[in-house]
XYZ file of C-alpha atoms in Angstrom:
303
model
C 128.364 190.867 111.944
C 124.646 191.589 110.255
C 124.594 190.904 106.864
C 121.598 193.213 105.024
C 120.152 190.742 102.074
C 118.473 192.628 98.977
C 116.739 189.398 97.950
C 113.084 188.806 99.655
C 113.380 184.966 100.454
C 115.941 185.132 103.070
C 114.680 189.166 104.291
C 111.616 187.836 105.159
C 112.707 184.756 106.643
C 114.908 186.784 109.065
C 111.450 189.562 109.598
C 109.211 186.120 110.569
C 111.657 184.470 112.632
C 113.272 181.933 110.384
C 116.669 181.581 110.227
C 118.513 180.877 107.423
C 122.412 178.887 107.581
C 125.266 180.759 108.010
C 126.766 179.269 104.886
C 123.541 180.594 103.247
C 123.702 184.059 104.099
C 127.833 183.996 103.174
C 126.399 182.840 99.550
C 123.950 185.434 99.435
C 126.189 188.340 100.244
C 128.735 187.142 98.355
C 126.559 187.332 95.349
C 125.274 190.449 96.266
C 129.188 191.564 96.223
C 129.398 190.121 92.783
C 126.226 191.860 91.541
C 127.058 195.359 92.794
C 130.659 195.125 91.915
C 129.284 194.666 87.848
C 126.759 197.576 88.276
C 129.969 199.419 89.266
C 132.042 198.226 86.720
C 129.227 198.732 83.638
C 128.616 202.693 84.861
C 132.643 203.071 85.803
C 132.680 202.397 81.471
C 130.451 205.186 80.437
C 130.596 207.625 83.230
C 133.213 210.238 83.979
C 134.561 209.333 88.064
C 137.746 210.408 89.840
C 140.639 207.803 89.897
C 140.622 204.903 91.701
C 136.899 203.579 91.220
C 137.504 200.180 89.788
C 140.008 199.635 92.390
C 138.096 200.108 95.227
C 135.346 198.193 93.909
C 138.002 194.815 94.616
C 137.773 195.889 97.923
C 133.750 196.191 98.162
C 132.939 195.359 101.831
C 129.479 193.058 102.652
C 127.573 196.260 103.915
C 128.608 198.638 101.330
C 127.436 196.079 98.607
C 123.893 195.588 100.703
C 123.206 199.573 101.130
C 124.007 199.573 97.514
C 121.607 196.532 96.451
C 118.929 197.872 98.496
C 118.965 200.868 96.082
C 118.748 198.786 93.521
C 115.883 197.125 94.799
C 113.873 200.305 95.324
C 114.339 201.613 91.584
C 117.904 202.015 91.124
C 118.973 202.302 87.690
C 122.439 201.983 86.352
C 122.638 205.282 85.023
C 121.619 206.493 88.386
C 124.269 205.049 90.001
C 126.550 207.383 88.689
C 124.983 210.511 91.108
C 124.573 207.699 94.015
C 128.792 207.425 93.757
C 129.307 211.166 93.018
C 127.624 211.906 96.619
C 123.429 212.397 94.970
C 121.008 212.914 98.329
C 118.713 210.165 97.588
C 115.127 209.568 99.572
C 113.879 206.180 99.304
C 110.346 205.767 100.812
C 111.658 202.705 103.067
C 111.096 203.445 106.501
C 112.903 199.837 107.767
C 116.119 200.344 105.738
C 117.435 203.131 108.420
C 117.315 200.245 110.526
C 118.390 197.896 108.159
C 121.578 200.021 107.359
C 122.592 200.168 111.179
C 126.251 197.930 111.023
C 127.339 196.232 114.309
C 130.800 197.333 114.793
C 130.539 199.234 111.566
C 127.938 202.283 111.888
C 127.923 204.854 114.148
C 126.256 208.034 115.527
C 126.646 211.323 113.010
C 125.887 214.792 113.639
C 124.732 216.314 109.709
C 122.468 219.385 108.922
C 120.499 217.291 106.791
C 116.591 216.939 107.391
C 116.519 219.093 110.666
C 112.708 218.994 111.005
C 113.319 215.057 112.230
C 113.877 214.233 115.747
C 117.635 213.748 115.878
C 117.802 212.368 119.639
C 115.232 209.580 118.495
C 116.584 209.393 115.014
C 120.474 209.878 114.564
C 121.740 210.420 111.513
C 124.304 207.124 110.972
C 127.697 207.448 109.169
C 129.672 204.314 108.087
C 133.624 204.233 106.092
C 133.984 201.779 103.487
C 136.199 201.523 100.041
C 133.459 202.888 97.888
C 131.481 204.727 99.704
C 134.127 206.000 101.376
C 131.657 207.803 104.547
C 128.265 206.806 103.794
C 125.588 208.735 105.764
C 122.198 208.076 106.508
C 118.945 209.041 108.233
C 115.227 208.992 108.502
C 112.592 211.310 106.760
C 109.150 211.771 107.220
C 108.035 209.337 105.284
C 111.209 206.750 105.049
C 114.892 206.958 105.182
C 117.644 209.121 103.229
C 121.000 208.427 102.109
C 124.410 210.441 101.025
C 128.102 208.881 100.246
C 130.701 211.376 101.136
C 134.425 212.103 99.970
C 136.020 213.161 102.905
C 134.746 210.940 106.456
C 134.305 212.845 109.036
C 134.904 212.662 112.882
C 131.794 214.798 114.208
C 130.315 213.050 116.844
C 132.603 210.323 117.959
C 133.736 213.319 120.964
C 137.329 213.941 119.679
C 139.299 217.043 118.588
C 138.862 217.788 115.018
C 141.607 216.367 112.710
C 143.135 216.350 109.206
C 139.770 214.807 108.030
C 137.225 217.391 109.501
C 139.059 220.062 107.641
C 139.173 218.297 104.385
C 135.569 218.307 105.138
C 134.952 221.575 105.492
C 136.730 221.801 102.334
C 134.371 220.138 100.683
C 131.655 222.181 101.863
C 133.413 225.071 100.536
C 133.401 223.965 97.492
C 129.219 222.516 97.432
C 128.891 225.989 98.346
C 130.427 227.298 95.205
C 129.474 224.693 92.539
C 125.931 223.454 94.476
C 127.132 219.716 93.628
C 127.377 217.614 96.475
C 130.939 216.577 96.601
C 131.001 212.680 96.510
C 133.590 209.825 96.568
C 134.050 209.564 92.937
C 132.874 213.404 91.293
C 130.259 215.675 91.867
C 126.588 215.691 91.767
C 123.572 218.413 91.314
C 121.289 216.327 93.525
C 121.213 217.776 96.773
C 118.850 217.649 99.320
C 116.753 220.862 97.714
C 116.727 218.381 94.521
C 117.118 214.970 95.891
C 117.047 211.787 93.585
C 113.605 209.619 94.648
C 113.412 206.264 94.559
C 110.388 204.251 95.044
C 108.483 207.331 96.171
C 104.611 206.638 97.538
C 102.268 208.695 95.597
C 99.283 206.517 95.545
C 96.885 207.721 97.718
C 93.139 206.815 98.106
C 90.919 209.375 97.238
C 87.381 208.844 97.232
C 85.160 209.442 94.872
C 81.359 211.076 95.228
C 78.520 208.911 94.812
C 77.458 210.426 91.368
C 81.110 209.956 89.655
C 81.078 206.491 91.446
C 77.984 205.759 89.854
C 78.879 206.765 86.443
C 82.315 205.269 86.335
C 80.679 201.961 87.049
C 78.430 202.155 84.153
C 81.101 203.260 81.843
C 83.212 200.136 83.516
C 80.208 197.825 82.750
C 79.470 198.718 79.615
C 82.691 198.518 78.288
C 83.158 195.060 80.155
C 80.338 193.796 78.107
C 81.398 195.479 74.463
C 84.281 193.327 75.071
C 82.682 190.158 75.835
C 80.646 189.906 73.203
C 83.699 191.070 70.762
C 86.334 188.663 71.830
C 84.812 185.581 71.060
C 80.998 184.577 69.334
C 78.095 185.865 71.013
C 76.700 182.566 71.335
C 79.539 181.633 74.157
C 79.299 185.009 75.273
C 75.619 184.491 76.600
C 76.506 180.844 77.829
C 79.939 182.045 79.900
C 79.113 185.325 80.888
C 81.824 187.004 83.601
C 82.540 187.064 86.699
C 79.862 189.814 88.091
C 81.815 192.277 90.355
C 79.776 195.050 91.396
C 82.427 197.471 92.740
C 84.476 197.469 89.268
C 85.344 201.217 90.278
C 87.344 199.912 93.240
C 89.822 197.871 90.938
C 91.277 201.082 89.261
C 94.613 201.909 91.012
C 95.733 198.728 91.981
C 99.037 199.089 91.620
C 101.136 196.107 89.908
C 102.489 193.219 91.939
C 106.700 193.144 92.119
C 108.856 195.653 90.602
C 107.679 197.435 87.281
C 109.135 200.404 85.268
C 112.286 200.189 82.744
C 114.387 198.193 84.603
C 117.783 198.314 85.880
C 119.457 199.689 82.771
C 116.616 202.112 82.153
C 117.318 204.065 79.148
C 121.200 203.510 79.325
C 122.878 202.333 76.310
C 123.910 198.621 76.887
C 125.994 196.758 74.703
C 127.344 193.091 74.235
C 130.540 192.308 72.539
C 131.350 188.642 72.288
C 133.855 186.275 69.939
C 132.198 185.252 67.022
C 131.669 181.870 66.969
C 132.718 179.283 64.144
C 130.491 176.452 65.057
C 127.579 178.603 65.450
C 128.028 180.297 62.099
C 128.955 176.608 60.267
C 125.550 175.428 61.459
C 123.784 178.669 61.049
C 125.290 178.287 57.226
C 124.247 174.274 56.507
C 120.601 173.744 54.631
C 120.962 176.486 52.141
C 118.901 174.392 50.118
C 116.547 172.451 50.467
C 117.964 168.269 50.471
C 116.580 166.002 48.565
C 114.029 164.408 49.881
C 112.401 168.063 50.207
C 113.026 168.441 53.918
C 115.270 170.826 55.214
C 118.512 169.390 57.060
C 118.716 168.993 60.816
C 119.974 172.767 61.903
C 119.029 174.798 58.888
C 116.826 177.574 58.353
C 113.338 176.757 59.001
């Protein structure tokens, strides 16, 4: 069974030909499952879901955890997880995820009406069943990968006669037509294919500047840098230690920050911590309210 890992170290080692021991992979997979379980349990406290979500989280599979962890690695925040679990249509500008989410023994080709502009013979849509995702469906886009969780597993593409689940799937489609909301495993989401959730969108495009604009911009940047040099330190030191001469200051504009820049995993959600008061800590902090006779504060007191 092929396991996906959201941590860059093991992912990079596998792509570069490095091999990690089975024990290390198992530990990584279990840590990934624990993290995803915690994310779901947090969002389940505040969001409205169908009954049974917390129970299903206890049976979360490594494959399900890998998919949700990859979404988190690409910028998914805990408040957005609600829409994912309720069937929101998600776009990620990472085509490699299409291959990473094809798990041996778990994934199967599926027919769907999503993203018809993609050659389905070259990039067939892929389904996978699970306790939390119920029916995960993903495929390729022109720029990356899309994924959507469905309430009812369907047999489309398995070359057999339609069953009860297929009838239920069609009923979910009727609900979608009426409510204009996707029917996910644990609720409804307005994040449809026409109004999807974007993660890690590729928005930065190189745009050349005309020579007059480039010269004017470079002069302005040189002037700003020179002003910073003489105000940050004394003028004598600024003359003795000039900054590196970089002829193309304009070329430094637009460079993205390394790593994940943004609001973080919890975004603007209401996150709070409840804990039992510690009598020992209160006692230590309460000591030393008055200076000692020697004029020094007791150890552990306020400074």
